[in-house]
Amino acid sequence: MAELPKRYDPTSVEPKWYQRWMENRDFIADTKSSKPAFSIVMPPPNVTGVLTLGHVLGDTIQDILCRRARMQGFEVLWLPGMDHAGIGTQTAVEKHLRRTENKTRHDLGREEFLRRVLEWQDKHGGIIIEQLKRLGCSCDWSRQRYTLDDAYAAAVRKAFVDLYNQRLIYRGRRMVNWDPVALSAISDEEVVSKPQIGKLYFVRYEIVEEPERFLEVATTRPETIMADTAMAFHPGDKRYLDLLGKHAWRPLAREKIPIVADEAIDPEFGTGILKVTPAHDAVDFEIGERHNLPVIDVLDADGRINCPAEPQLDLLDRFKAREKAAELLQGRGALAKTEPYENNVGFSDRSDVPIEPRISEQWFLRYPKTEEALALVRDHLIRFFPAHWEKVYAQWLENIRDWCISRQVWWGHRVPAWYRKSQMGNSKSQRGADIYVGIEPPSDPENWIQDQDTLDTWFSSWLWAYETMDDETRKKFYPTSVLVTGPDIIFFWVARMIIAALEFDPGKTEKIEDNIPFHHVFFTSIIRDKLGRKMSKSLGNSPDPLDLIDKYGADGLRFGLMRIAPTGQDIRFDEKQIEEGRNFATKLWNVARFRQMHGPSEPAPAIDEHALSIYAVQVLARLNETIDQIEAAYRDYQFNAVAQRLYEFVWSDYCDWFVEAAKTEIFGTDESRKKTALAVMDLVLSATLRLLHPFMPHLTEELWSLMTFGKDSIQFATPPEKLALDGVNDIPGNCKLAGAIYDTVQAGRNLRSESKLPSNKKMRFILRTNDNTISAEIPTVARLLTAEELVVDRGYQPSPGTPVAITPLGEMFLPVAVVDRERERERLDREIVKVEGELRIVEAKLKNSSFVDRAPAAVVEQHRQRLSALTAELAKLKQAHEALT
RNA sequence: GCGCGGUUAGCUCAGUGGUAGAGCACUACCUUGACACGGUAGGGGUCAGAGGUUCGAACCCUCUACCGCGCACCA
């Protein structure tokens, strides 16, 4: 048998296995299968996106869940796909167009522009799919979907038409969040507020009826003064009561405007006077409606001033206009003062510019089934992990507002509404003969013009949980088992998917539990950099996962990331942690390599339980515990705990202790003992590989194959079960002895190290003990100590100054090191102080009658045992100390 | 303003009432028949602060401080 190389080489192994899995169609879900179903729909990445660490995290988690389910005997569907990402993709193409041809989309026209987007998509699209394959994702690629697939697009239109017919979707002229860069309306959820340092301008408005009397108004937006159509104060504000019904002179685009009283004004803020600008502020718009104020719009769609009445401001950008307006006011004596001011400004999530409240004609959805959606999560028909997101979800639903679903972009699902040509421009009449809303275009298209707008991308992705499945697939795999996604899209996507499922009833029966989109939602962490900042392209702090895969292997990346991904908290990413993942892969590789050097493995190792060494019993007991702990961690989606436990088990329990101890037998002459030791190695290795497979699919598959643990792929091997170990009498006794030996070994090693002796020098140790049960273990203890010899001598009398350690098995001496009495005395002093300290604490506790009476008996007993052990240890230490003087 | 997280070793983080833990980093020794991407040993913590509950608190309760996030307000 060829010896394995010293290091695992993921670059050749990983692609090899992925290709084989694909050839074997291992990831393809069978709707005819009699196995129970397990399904996940992948949150679709943007079609032209590339893999980020966020994807690596989410998709690794999904892969882990799917691979584990496959091993557990489920028929697994992991359904992948991509999102057309309306505004996002369009913006990218527009940017490219401006850079390369210095053109806007309007220069090209809708048809040509869309052709360019498709070109762009052909060139840059789907890269992420190949990258997911490098990560090892076990998706059913035969079912890959795209939000612009014909069938999917038809489903989106159908959803629109259904909701329209129920009058849940309506068209209206309303105040929306306007993105002046994307030139589109956006939803409330796409607005993020950021604190901005600006100025508060105090502007004087002269009272028309009382010349020389002025009203002072505090505003952050002097550039919208031309759109003021009233002044307002709180009806209870006595300072201004006498002005009610009078008028003020608007200082820019000079005009008389009425003074009104409205409850919406906070008398505490500024001067207690508000300038009412219905066209450019949501609150002002409402005030305007209450007082029948005219609406004057002085801003163009791109954020420039449109006000010929003030030529110096006309056509200026809104921010330049702000300064200019202040100048003009100053010149007209209308600016009382300015103060520095910090306030929150709504920014477009997409363009990162301040949004403009703007009145425009848009399509809106009045959310259906919000009560039901709330109840579903509250009553745990859908469970969130971590559960605290339930509150965030509830808060949103309780304050839900209509969703602006139309976008003034070209790339996306076009609104399936047509207007009769003769009626164009008459937007007041929404229903009836002049508008047609349907899944297919009207039968006489020449007489109609389709709505220019497209739908919010999320209006298509909210159907993702089931419109990605054909009927047969849906019958077997819907509702999905779990959704894995980031908490940042809990409103955008998770909540809306729940609402869509409730509204459209995609399930096989009417029952609500057959219609929910998923049973569980696991919210992943958000990955930040070492300094706690969000990963972003502009900061350049986002490592390319492909580079990490090249450097550390996909398995190293996966394992390293999973081990540090806590539930419910952000992750601080550090490449060191990925390096640890890679190192762990090497460790596992090498222990397998060691095993392989001693002959072929047993696929199904038969062990004679009566012949097991205490070390074997101990490691098998630890394996049992590990299986339990992992099971519990999976139940709560604690992937980091699973990874950490496996790491400790492999590295510490198995490699550092069991394998090292078993070398006595492996290198020994007793063939039967050797065979047993190797069989235990195989047993544990085989179990470990299966436990690790979901995290490190390639490496475990490679080792599974090299070690010939199974004829078939490890993917479908059953998970290891706990061993009963019925043939072992006194399992705890075995474990205890093994533990005592390990403690003794550590004490002996410490003695050597404290005595400043090189760690590789073969030493002679002497153990003074009355215990006869360990005589068989002497060679192993000696090996673990790197001792030349370990002598058991019950009557040993050390020469003064011989270093001694008190161990669970007796006193360990290191005679060679009799060098310096003074130093040994100091060392013993330190030990004595330590033991005395602990002894005092335990003693005090046991003297406390409250403790003895009220603490559980087992705890008290534990303390008693500890007390006697400490007392004995202290006596021996003192004895050794006296011998020195 | 309302709500949700967090504060434990230099760093990243585990730790649901019974002697404070891991990895990295650090120090010392070691290429000893799997592994230097390794082995062995070691140093390093008033568990943010204050009060309370309890025989006993990192852990449960209350308050405070600081950090992060969401929602609302934002003239």
PDB file of N, CA, C and O (backbone and C1' of nucleotides) in Angstrom, chain A residues 7 218 266 344 391 580 582-583 586-587 590 593-594 651 660 758-760 838 850-851 854 856, chain B residues 4 12-14 18-19 23 29-31 33-35 37-42 55 72-75:
ATOM      1  N   ARG A   7       1.042  15.790   3.614  1.00  0.00           N
ATOM      2  CA  ARG A   7      -0.016  16.796   3.697  1.00  0.00           C
ATOM      3  C   ARG A   7      -1.124  16.494   2.730  1.00  0.00           C
ATOM      4  O   ARG A   7      -0.894  16.035   1.620  1.00  0.00           O
ATOM      5  N   ALA A 218     -37.332  77.286  11.969  1.00  0.00           N
ATOM      6  CA  ALA A 218     -36.082  76.529  11.887  1.00  0.00           C
ATOM      7  C   ALA A 218     -36.253  75.439  10.836  1.00  0.00           C
ATOM      8  O   ALA A 218     -37.191  74.652  10.898  1.00  0.00           O
ATOM      9  N   ASP A 266     -44.626  70.091  16.845  1.00  0.00           N
ATOM     10  CA  ASP A 266     -44.091  69.990  18.192  1.00  0.00           C
ATOM     11  C   ASP A 266     -43.689  71.398  18.636  1.00  0.00           C
ATOM     12  O   ASP A 266     -42.748  71.977  18.105  1.00  0.00           O
ATOM     13  N   ASN A 344     -31.078  62.784  11.592  1.00  0.00           N
ATOM     14  CA  ASN A 344     -31.080  61.554  10.805  1.00  0.00           C
ATOM     15  C   ASN A 344     -31.680  61.811   9.439  1.00  0.00           C
ATOM     16  O   ASN A 344     -32.741  62.406   9.333  1.00  0.00           O
ATOM     17  N   LYS A 391     -39.317  38.672  17.807  1.00  0.00           N
ATOM     18  CA  LYS A 391     -39.781  39.978  18.274  1.00  0.00           C
ATOM     19  C   LYS A 391     -39.619  41.040  17.183  1.00  0.00           C
ATOM     20  O   LYS A 391     -40.470  41.901  16.999  1.00  0.00           O
ATOM     21  N   GLU A 580      -6.625  27.591  10.841  1.00  0.00           N
ATOM     22  CA  GLU A 580      -6.859  26.516  11.802  1.00  0.00           C
ATOM     23  C   GLU A 580      -7.706  25.404  11.202  1.00  0.00           C
ATOM     24  O   GLU A 580      -7.500  24.233  11.495  1.00  0.00           O
ATOM     25  N   ARG A 582      -7.712  24.551   8.095  1.00  0.00           N
ATOM     26  CA  ARG A 582      -6.801  23.808   7.227  1.00  0.00           C
ATOM     27  C   ARG A 582      -5.904  22.894   8.074  1.00  0.00           C
ATOM     28  O   ARG A 582      -5.672  21.725   7.739  1.00  0.00           O
ATOM     29  N   ASN A 583      -5.384  23.448   9.182  1.00  0.00           N
ATOM     30  CA  ASN A 583      -4.518  22.639  10.046  1.00  0.00           C
ATOM     31  C   ASN A 583      -5.256  21.419  10.592  1.00  0.00           C
ATOM     32  O   ASN A 583      -4.676  20.339  10.727  1.00  0.00           O
ATOM     33  N   THR A 586      -5.315  18.777   8.049  1.00  0.00           N
ATOM     34  CA  THR A 586      -4.016  18.091   7.994  1.00  0.00           C
ATOM     35  C   THR A 586      -3.866  17.103   9.152  1.00  0.00           C
ATOM     36  O   THR A 586      -3.336  16.007   8.984  1.00  0.00           O
ATOM     37  N   LYS A 587      -4.339  17.511  10.325  1.00  0.00           N
ATOM     38  CA  LYS A 587      -4.231  16.639  11.491  1.00  0.00           C
ATOM     39  C   LYS A 587      -5.005  15.333  11.249  1.00  0.00           C
ATOM     40  O   LYS A 587      -4.500  14.245  11.475  1.00  0.00           O
ATOM     41  N   ASN A 590      -3.274  13.157   8.775  1.00  0.00           N
ATOM     42  CA  ASN A 590      -2.089  12.486   9.269  1.00  0.00           C
ATOM     43  C   ASN A 590      -2.380  11.336  10.211  1.00  0.00           C
ATOM     44  O   ASN A 590      -1.638  10.363  10.239  1.00  0.00           O
ATOM     45  N   ARG A 593      -3.183   8.673   8.034  1.00  0.00           N
ATOM     46  CA  ARG A 593      -1.951   8.218   7.411  1.00  0.00           C
ATOM     47  C   ARG A 593      -1.195   7.270   8.350  1.00  0.00           C
ATOM     48  O   ARG A 593      -0.677   6.219   7.945  1.00  0.00           O
ATOM     49  N   PHE A 594      -1.162   7.632   9.606  1.00  0.00           N
ATOM     50  CA  PHE A 594      -0.509   6.787  10.602  1.00  0.00           C
ATOM     51  C   PHE A 594      -1.178   5.413  10.664  1.00  0.00           C
ATOM     52  O   PHE A 594      -0.524   4.372  10.694  1.00  0.00           O
ATOM     53  N   TRP A 651      -8.640  15.988  17.962  1.00  0.00           N
ATOM     54  CA  TRP A 651      -7.281  16.425  18.276  1.00  0.00           C
ATOM     55  C   TRP A 651      -6.834  15.925  19.644  1.00  0.00           C
ATOM     56  O   TRP A 651      -5.745  15.377  19.796  1.00  0.00           O
ATOM     57  N   GLU A 660      -1.681   7.940  21.015  1.00  0.00           N
ATOM     58  CA  GLU A 660      -0.375   7.884  21.663  1.00  0.00           C
ATOM     59  C   GLU A 660      -0.284   6.696  22.626  1.00  0.00           C
ATOM     60  O   GLU A 660       0.723   5.996  22.673  1.00  0.00           O
ATOM     61  N   PRO A 758      15.465  18.657  28.874  1.00  0.00           N
ATOM     62  CA  PRO A 758      14.947  18.644  27.504  1.00  0.00           C
ATOM     63  C   PRO A 758      13.820  17.630  27.357  1.00  0.00           C
ATOM     64  O   PRO A 758      13.865  16.554  27.955  1.00  0.00           O
ATOM     65  N   SER A 759      12.835  17.960  26.555  1.00  0.00           N
ATOM     66  CA  SER A 759      11.642  17.115  26.508  1.00  0.00           C
ATOM     67  C   SER A 759      11.878  15.811  25.766  1.00  0.00           C
ATOM     68  O   SER A 759      11.068  14.913  25.833  1.00  0.00           O
ATOM     69  N   ASN A 760      12.969  15.701  25.048  1.00  0.00           N
ATOM     70  CA  ASN A 760      13.185  14.451  24.328  1.00  0.00           C
ATOM     71  C   ASN A 760      14.167  13.527  25.032  1.00  0.00           C
ATOM     72  O   ASN A 760      14.406  12.413  24.593  1.00  0.00           O
ATOM     73  N   GLU A 838      -6.534  25.834  48.154  1.00  0.00           N
ATOM     74  CA  GLU A 838      -7.752  25.152  47.731  1.00  0.00           C
ATOM     75  C   GLU A 838      -8.374  24.393  48.896  1.00  0.00           C
ATOM     76  O   GLU A 838      -9.584  24.351  49.067  1.00  0.00           O
ATOM     77  N   SER A 850     -25.041  25.295  56.561  1.00  0.00           N
ATOM     78  CA  SER A 850     -26.050  25.587  55.545  1.00  0.00           C
ATOM     79  C   SER A 850     -25.742  24.824  54.266  1.00  0.00           C
ATOM     80  O   SER A 850     -26.620  24.256  53.634  1.00  0.00           O
ATOM     81  N   PHE A 851     -24.453  24.823  53.914  1.00  0.00           N
ATOM     82  CA  PHE A 851     -24.051  24.127  52.700  1.00  0.00           C
ATOM     83  C   PHE A 851     -24.306  22.639  52.828  1.00  0.00           C
ATOM     84  O   PHE A 851     -24.927  22.022  51.972  1.00  0.00           O
ATOM     85  N   ARG A 854     -28.130  21.961  52.884  1.00  0.00           N
ATOM     86  CA  ARG A 854     -29.010  22.378  51.804  1.00  0.00           C
ATOM     87  C   ARG A 854     -28.510  22.070  50.400  1.00  0.00           C
ATOM     88  O   ARG A 854     -29.306  22.022  49.474  1.00  0.00           O
ATOM     89  N   PRO A 856     -27.193  19.749  47.335  1.00  0.00           N
ATOM     90  CA  PRO A 856     -27.473  18.352  46.966  1.00  0.00           C
ATOM     91  C   PRO A 856     -26.396  17.424  47.529  1.00  0.00           C
ATOM     92  O   PRO A 856     -25.220  17.791  47.575  1.00  0.00           O
TER      93      PRO A 856
ATOM     94  P     C B   4     -36.467  43.865  24.873  1.00  0.00           P
ATOM     95  O5'   C B   4     -35.463  43.351  23.753  1.00  0.00           O
ATOM     96  C5'   C B   4     -35.909  42.496  22.711  1.00  0.00           C
ATOM     97  C4'   C B   4     -34.787  42.257  21.745  1.00  0.00           C
ATOM     98  C3'   C B   4     -33.486  41.802  22.380  1.00  0.00           C
ATOM     99  O3'   C B   4     -33.528  40.442  22.750  1.00  0.00           O
ATOM    100  C1'   C B   4     -33.030  43.464  20.775  1.00  0.00           C
ATOM    101  P     U B  12     -11.082  41.172  20.006  1.00  0.00           P
ATOM    102  O5'   U B  12     -11.379  39.699  19.473  1.00  0.00           O
ATOM    103  C5'   U B  12     -11.372  39.428  18.069  1.00  0.00           C
ATOM    104  C4'   U B  12     -11.752  37.992  17.840  1.00  0.00           C
ATOM    105  C3'   U B  12     -13.029  37.539  18.538  1.00  0.00           C
ATOM    106  O3'   U B  12     -14.182  37.938  17.825  1.00  0.00           O
ATOM    107  C1'   U B  12     -11.345  35.908  18.846  1.00  0.00           C
ATOM    108  P     C B  13     -15.530  38.151  18.619  1.00  0.00           P
ATOM    109  O5'   C B  13     -15.529  36.923  19.627  1.00  0.00           O
ATOM    110  C5'   C B  13     -16.664  36.172  19.838  1.00  0.00           C
ATOM    111  C4'   C B  13     -16.259  34.758  20.202  1.00  0.00           C
ATOM    112  C3'   C B  13     -17.097  34.115  21.302  1.00  0.00           C
ATOM    113  O3'   C B  13     -18.332  33.664  20.778  1.00  0.00           O
ATOM    114  C1'   C B  13     -14.808  33.594  21.622  1.00  0.00           C
ATOM    115  P     A B  14     -19.552  33.412  21.722  1.00  0.00           P
ATOM    116  O5'   A B  14     -19.287  31.882  22.064  1.00  0.00           O
ATOM    117  C5'   A B  14     -18.982  31.496  23.349  1.00  0.00           C
ATOM    118  C4'   A B  14     -18.704  30.029  23.387  1.00  0.00           C
ATOM    119  C3'   A B  14     -19.398  29.329  24.546  1.00  0.00           C
ATOM    120  O3'   A B  14     -20.658  28.843  24.173  1.00  0.00           O
ATOM    121  C1'   A B  14     -17.080  28.945  24.656  1.00  0.00           C
ATOM    122  P     G B  18     -22.996  25.026  38.259  1.00  0.00           P
ATOM    123  O5'   G B  18     -21.970  24.694  39.431  1.00  0.00           O
ATOM    124  C5'   G B  18     -21.058  25.701  39.848  1.00  0.00           C
ATOM    125  C4'   G B  18     -20.265  25.214  41.037  1.00  0.00           C
ATOM    126  C3'   G B  18     -19.639  23.836  40.846  1.00  0.00           C
ATOM    127  O3'   G B  18     -18.380  23.837  41.501  1.00  0.00           O
ATOM    128  C1'   G B  18     -21.120  23.782  42.689  1.00  0.00           C
ATOM    129  P     U B  19     -17.093  23.705  40.607  1.00  0.00           P
ATOM    130  O5'   U B  19     -15.895  24.111  41.542  1.00  0.00           O
ATOM    131  C5'   U B  19     -15.918  25.160  42.486  1.00  0.00           C
ATOM    132  C4'   U B  19     -14.499  25.621  42.600  1.00  0.00           C
ATOM    133  C3'   U B  19     -13.917  26.153  41.288  1.00  0.00           C
ATOM    134  O3'   U B  19     -13.102  27.277  41.573  1.00  0.00           O
ATOM    135  C1'   U B  19     -12.617  24.341  42.051  1.00  0.00           C
ATOM    136  P     G B  23      -6.263  24.781  23.371  1.00  0.00           P
ATOM    137  O5'   G B  23      -6.475  25.678  22.074  1.00  0.00           O
ATOM    138  C5'   G B  23      -6.939  25.094  20.855  1.00  0.00           C
ATOM    139  C4'   G B  23      -7.147  26.174  19.835  1.00  0.00           C
ATOM    140  C3'   G B  23      -5.944  27.097  19.628  1.00  0.00           C
ATOM    141  O3'   G B  23      -5.004  26.535  18.735  1.00  0.00           O
ATOM    142  C1'   G B  23      -7.882  28.401  19.917  1.00  0.00           C
ATOM    143  P     C B  29      14.888  27.150  25.322  1.00  0.00           P
ATOM    144  O5'   C B  29      14.470  25.617  25.287  1.00  0.00           O
ATOM    145  C5'   C B  29      14.898  24.763  26.329  1.00  0.00           C
ATOM    146  C4'   C B  29      14.172  23.454  26.249  1.00  0.00           C
ATOM    147  C3'   C B  29      14.256  22.729  24.911  1.00  0.00           C
ATOM    148  O3'   C B  29      15.499  22.083  24.717  1.00  0.00           O
ATOM    149  C1'   C B  29      12.037  22.680  25.679  1.00  0.00           C
ATOM    150  P     C B  30      16.064  21.997  23.220  1.00  0.00           P
ATOM    151  O5'   C B  30      15.052  20.978  22.526  1.00  0.00           O
ATOM    152  C5'   C B  30      15.019  19.646  22.976  1.00  0.00           C
ATOM    153  C4'   C B  30      13.889  18.910  22.333  1.00  0.00           C
ATOM    154  C3'   C B  30      13.968  18.719  20.822  1.00  0.00           C
ATOM    155  O3'   C B  30      14.867  17.682  20.498  1.00  0.00           O
ATOM    156  C1'   C B  30      11.762  19.268  21.451  1.00  0.00           C
ATOM    157  P     U B  31      15.781  17.764  19.242  1.00  0.00           P
ATOM    158  O5'   U B  31      14.919  16.982  18.161  1.00  0.00           O
ATOM    159  C5'   U B  31      14.599  17.646  16.948  1.00  0.00           C
ATOM    160  C4'   U B  31      13.550  16.856  16.233  1.00  0.00           C
ATOM    161  C3'   U B  31      14.131  15.984  15.108  1.00  0.00           C
ATOM    162  O3'   U B  31      14.381  14.645  15.504  1.00  0.00           O
ATOM    163  C1'   U B  31      12.527  17.546  14.235  1.00  0.00           C
ATOM    164  P     G B  33      11.566   9.264  15.386  1.00  0.00           P
ATOM    165  O5'   G B  33       9.998   8.886  15.408  1.00  0.00           O
ATOM    166  C5'   G B  33       9.247   8.896  14.186  1.00  0.00           C
ATOM    167  C4'   G B  33       8.926   7.484  13.762  1.00  0.00           C
ATOM    168  C3'   G B  33       7.557   6.989  14.216  1.00  0.00           C
ATOM    169  O3'   G B  33       6.558   7.388  13.301  1.00  0.00           O
ATOM    170  C1'   G B  33       9.186   5.370  14.724  1.00  0.00           C
ATOM    171  P     A B  34       5.098   7.514  13.768  1.00  0.00           P
ATOM    172  O5'   A B  34       4.541   8.566  12.717  1.00  0.00           O
ATOM    173  C5'   A B  34       4.247   8.167  11.377  1.00  0.00           C
ATOM    174  C4'   A B  34       3.307   9.156  10.784  1.00  0.00           C
ATOM    175  C3'   A B  34       3.669  10.612  11.090  1.00  0.00           C
ATOM    176  O3'   A B  34       4.575  11.096  10.120  1.00  0.00           O
ATOM    177  C1'   A B  34       1.391  10.228  11.613  1.00  0.00           C
ATOM    178  P     C B  35       5.633  12.237  10.550  1.00  0.00           P
ATOM    179  O5'   C B  35       4.750  13.544  10.679  1.00  0.00           O
ATOM    180  C5'   C B  35       4.131  14.104   9.520  1.00  0.00           C
ATOM    181  C4'   C B  35       3.074  15.073   9.952  1.00  0.00           C
ATOM    182  C3'   C B  35       3.563  16.253  10.788  1.00  0.00           C
ATOM    183  O3'   C B  35       4.008  17.299   9.944  1.00  0.00           O
ATOM    184  C1'   C B  35       1.611  15.318  11.768  1.00  0.00           C
ATOM    185  P     C B  37       4.677  24.196   9.403  1.00  0.00           P
ATOM    186  O5'   C B  37       3.143  23.997   9.811  1.00  0.00           O
ATOM    187  C5'   C B  37       2.395  24.980  10.600  1.00  0.00           C
ATOM    188  C4'   C B  37       1.040  24.355  10.872  1.00  0.00           C
ATOM    189  C3'   C B  37       1.234  22.891  11.210  1.00  0.00           C
ATOM    190  O3'   C B  37       0.974  22.519  12.559  1.00  0.00           O
ATOM    191  C1'   C B  37      -0.129  23.157   9.220  1.00  0.00           C
ATOM    192  P     G B  38      -0.104  22.759  13.518  1.00  0.00           P
ATOM    193  O5'   G B  38       0.019  21.431  14.370  1.00  0.00           O
ATOM    194  C5'   G B  38       0.045  20.160  13.734  1.00  0.00           C
ATOM    195  C4'   G B  38       1.140  19.277  14.286  1.00  0.00           C
ATOM    196  C3'   G B  38       1.340  19.275  15.789  1.00  0.00           C
ATOM    197  O3'   G B  38       0.323  18.576  16.452  1.00  0.00           O
ATOM    198  C1'   G B  38       3.431  19.304  14.748  1.00  0.00           C
ATOM    199  P     G B  39      -0.098  18.992  17.917  1.00  0.00           P
ATOM    200  O5'   G B  39       1.093  18.397  18.788  1.00  0.00           O
ATOM    201  C5'   G B  39       1.311  16.991  18.816  1.00  0.00           C
ATOM    202  C4'   G B  39       2.480  16.680  19.687  1.00  0.00           C
ATOM    203  C3'   G B  39       2.426  17.251  21.091  1.00  0.00           C
ATOM    204  O3'   G B  39       1.598  16.483  21.939  1.00  0.00           O
ATOM    205  C1'   G B  39       4.558  17.636  20.181  1.00  0.00           C
ATOM    206  P     U B  40       0.821  17.182  23.121  1.00  0.00           P
ATOM    207  O5'   U B  40       2.004  17.509  24.139  1.00  0.00           O
ATOM    208  C5'   U B  40       2.697  16.458  24.775  1.00  0.00           C
ATOM    209  C4'   U B  40       3.765  17.021  25.659  1.00  0.00           C
ATOM    210  C3'   U B  40       3.315  18.109  26.620  1.00  0.00           C
ATOM    211  O3'   U B  40       2.631  17.592  27.746  1.00  0.00           O
ATOM    212  C1'   U B  40       5.318  18.772  25.593  1.00  0.00           C
ATOM    213  P     A B  41       1.464  18.432  28.413  1.00  0.00           P
ATOM    214  O5'   A B  41       2.274  19.544  29.200  1.00  0.00           O
ATOM    215  C5'   A B  41       3.027  19.193  30.355  1.00  0.00           C
ATOM    216  C4'   A B  41       3.979  20.296  30.706  1.00  0.00           C
ATOM    217  C3'   A B  41       3.347  21.616  31.113  1.00  0.00           C
ATOM    218  O3'   A B  41       2.875  21.592  32.442  1.00  0.00           O
ATOM    219  C1'   A B  41       5.094  22.023  29.600  1.00  0.00           C
ATOM    220  P     G B  42       1.655  22.517  32.868  1.00  0.00           P
ATOM    221  O5'   G B  42       2.279  23.983  32.761  1.00  0.00           O
ATOM    222  C5'   G B  42       3.309  24.379  33.662  1.00  0.00           C
ATOM    223  C4'   G B  42       3.864  25.724  33.273  1.00  0.00           C
ATOM    224  C3'   G B  42       2.919  26.897  33.375  1.00  0.00           C
ATOM    225  O3'   G B  42       2.795  27.337  34.708  1.00  0.00           O
ATOM    226  C1'   G B  42       4.152  27.040  31.359  1.00  0.00           C
ATOM    227  P     C B  55     -30.319  29.948  51.526  1.00  0.00           P
ATOM    228  O5'   C B  55     -28.746  29.734  51.584  1.00  0.00           O
ATOM    229  C5'   C B  55     -28.026  29.924  52.805  1.00  0.00           C
ATOM    230  C4'   C B  55     -26.633  29.370  52.669  1.00  0.00           C
ATOM    231  C3'   C B  55     -25.874  29.846  51.442  1.00  0.00           C
ATOM    232  O3'   C B  55     -25.256  31.103  51.667  1.00  0.00           O
ATOM    233  C1'   C B  55     -25.670  27.509  51.619  1.00  0.00           C
ATOM    234  P     A B  72     -39.508  52.740  10.968  1.00  0.00           P
ATOM    235  O5'   A B  72     -39.901  53.692  12.187  1.00  0.00           O
ATOM    236  C5'   A B  72     -41.249  53.727  12.636  1.00  0.00           C
ATOM    237  C4'   A B  72     -41.353  54.613  13.852  1.00  0.00           C
ATOM    238  C3'   A B  72     -41.011  56.079  13.642  1.00  0.00           C
ATOM    239  O3'   A B  72     -42.077  56.788  13.051  1.00  0.00           O
ATOM    240  C1'   A B  72     -39.939  55.318  15.585  1.00  0.00           C
ATOM    241  P     C B  73     -41.740  57.949  12.025  1.00  0.00           P
ATOM    242  O5'   C B  73     -41.119  59.079  12.965  1.00  0.00           O
ATOM    243  C5'   C B  73     -41.933  59.701  13.952  1.00  0.00           C
ATOM    244  C4'   C B  73     -41.080  60.577  14.834  1.00  0.00           C
ATOM    245  C3'   C B  73     -40.325  61.691  14.119  1.00  0.00           C
ATOM    246  O3'   C B  73     -41.152  62.822  13.898  1.00  0.00           O
ATOM    247  C1'   C B  73     -38.854  60.571  15.576  1.00  0.00           C
ATOM    248  P     C B  74     -41.143  63.473  12.470  1.00  0.00           P
ATOM    249  O5'   C B  74     -39.658  64.015  12.352  1.00  0.00           O
ATOM    250  C5'   C B  74     -39.190  65.095  13.160  1.00  0.00           C
ATOM    251  C4'   C B  74     -37.690  65.169  13.046  1.00  0.00           C
ATOM    252  C3'   C B  74     -37.153  65.364  11.638  1.00  0.00           C
ATOM    253  O3'   C B  74     -37.206  66.711  11.233  1.00  0.00           O
ATOM    254  C1'   C B  74     -35.964  63.638  12.678  1.00  0.00           C
ATOM    255  P     A B  75     -37.203  67.071   9.757  1.00  0.00           P
ATOM    256  O5'   A B  75     -36.785  68.576   9.911  1.00  0.00           O
ATOM    257  C5'   A B  75     -37.029  69.492   8.887  1.00  0.00           C
ATOM    258  C4'   A B  75     -37.382  70.781   9.563  1.00  0.00           C
ATOM    259  C3'   A B  75     -36.663  71.015  10.881  1.00  0.00           C
ATOM    260  O3'   A B  75     -35.377  71.574  10.695  1.00  0.00           O
ATOM    261  C1'   A B  75     -38.967  71.431  11.131  1.00  0.00           C
TER     262        A B  75
END
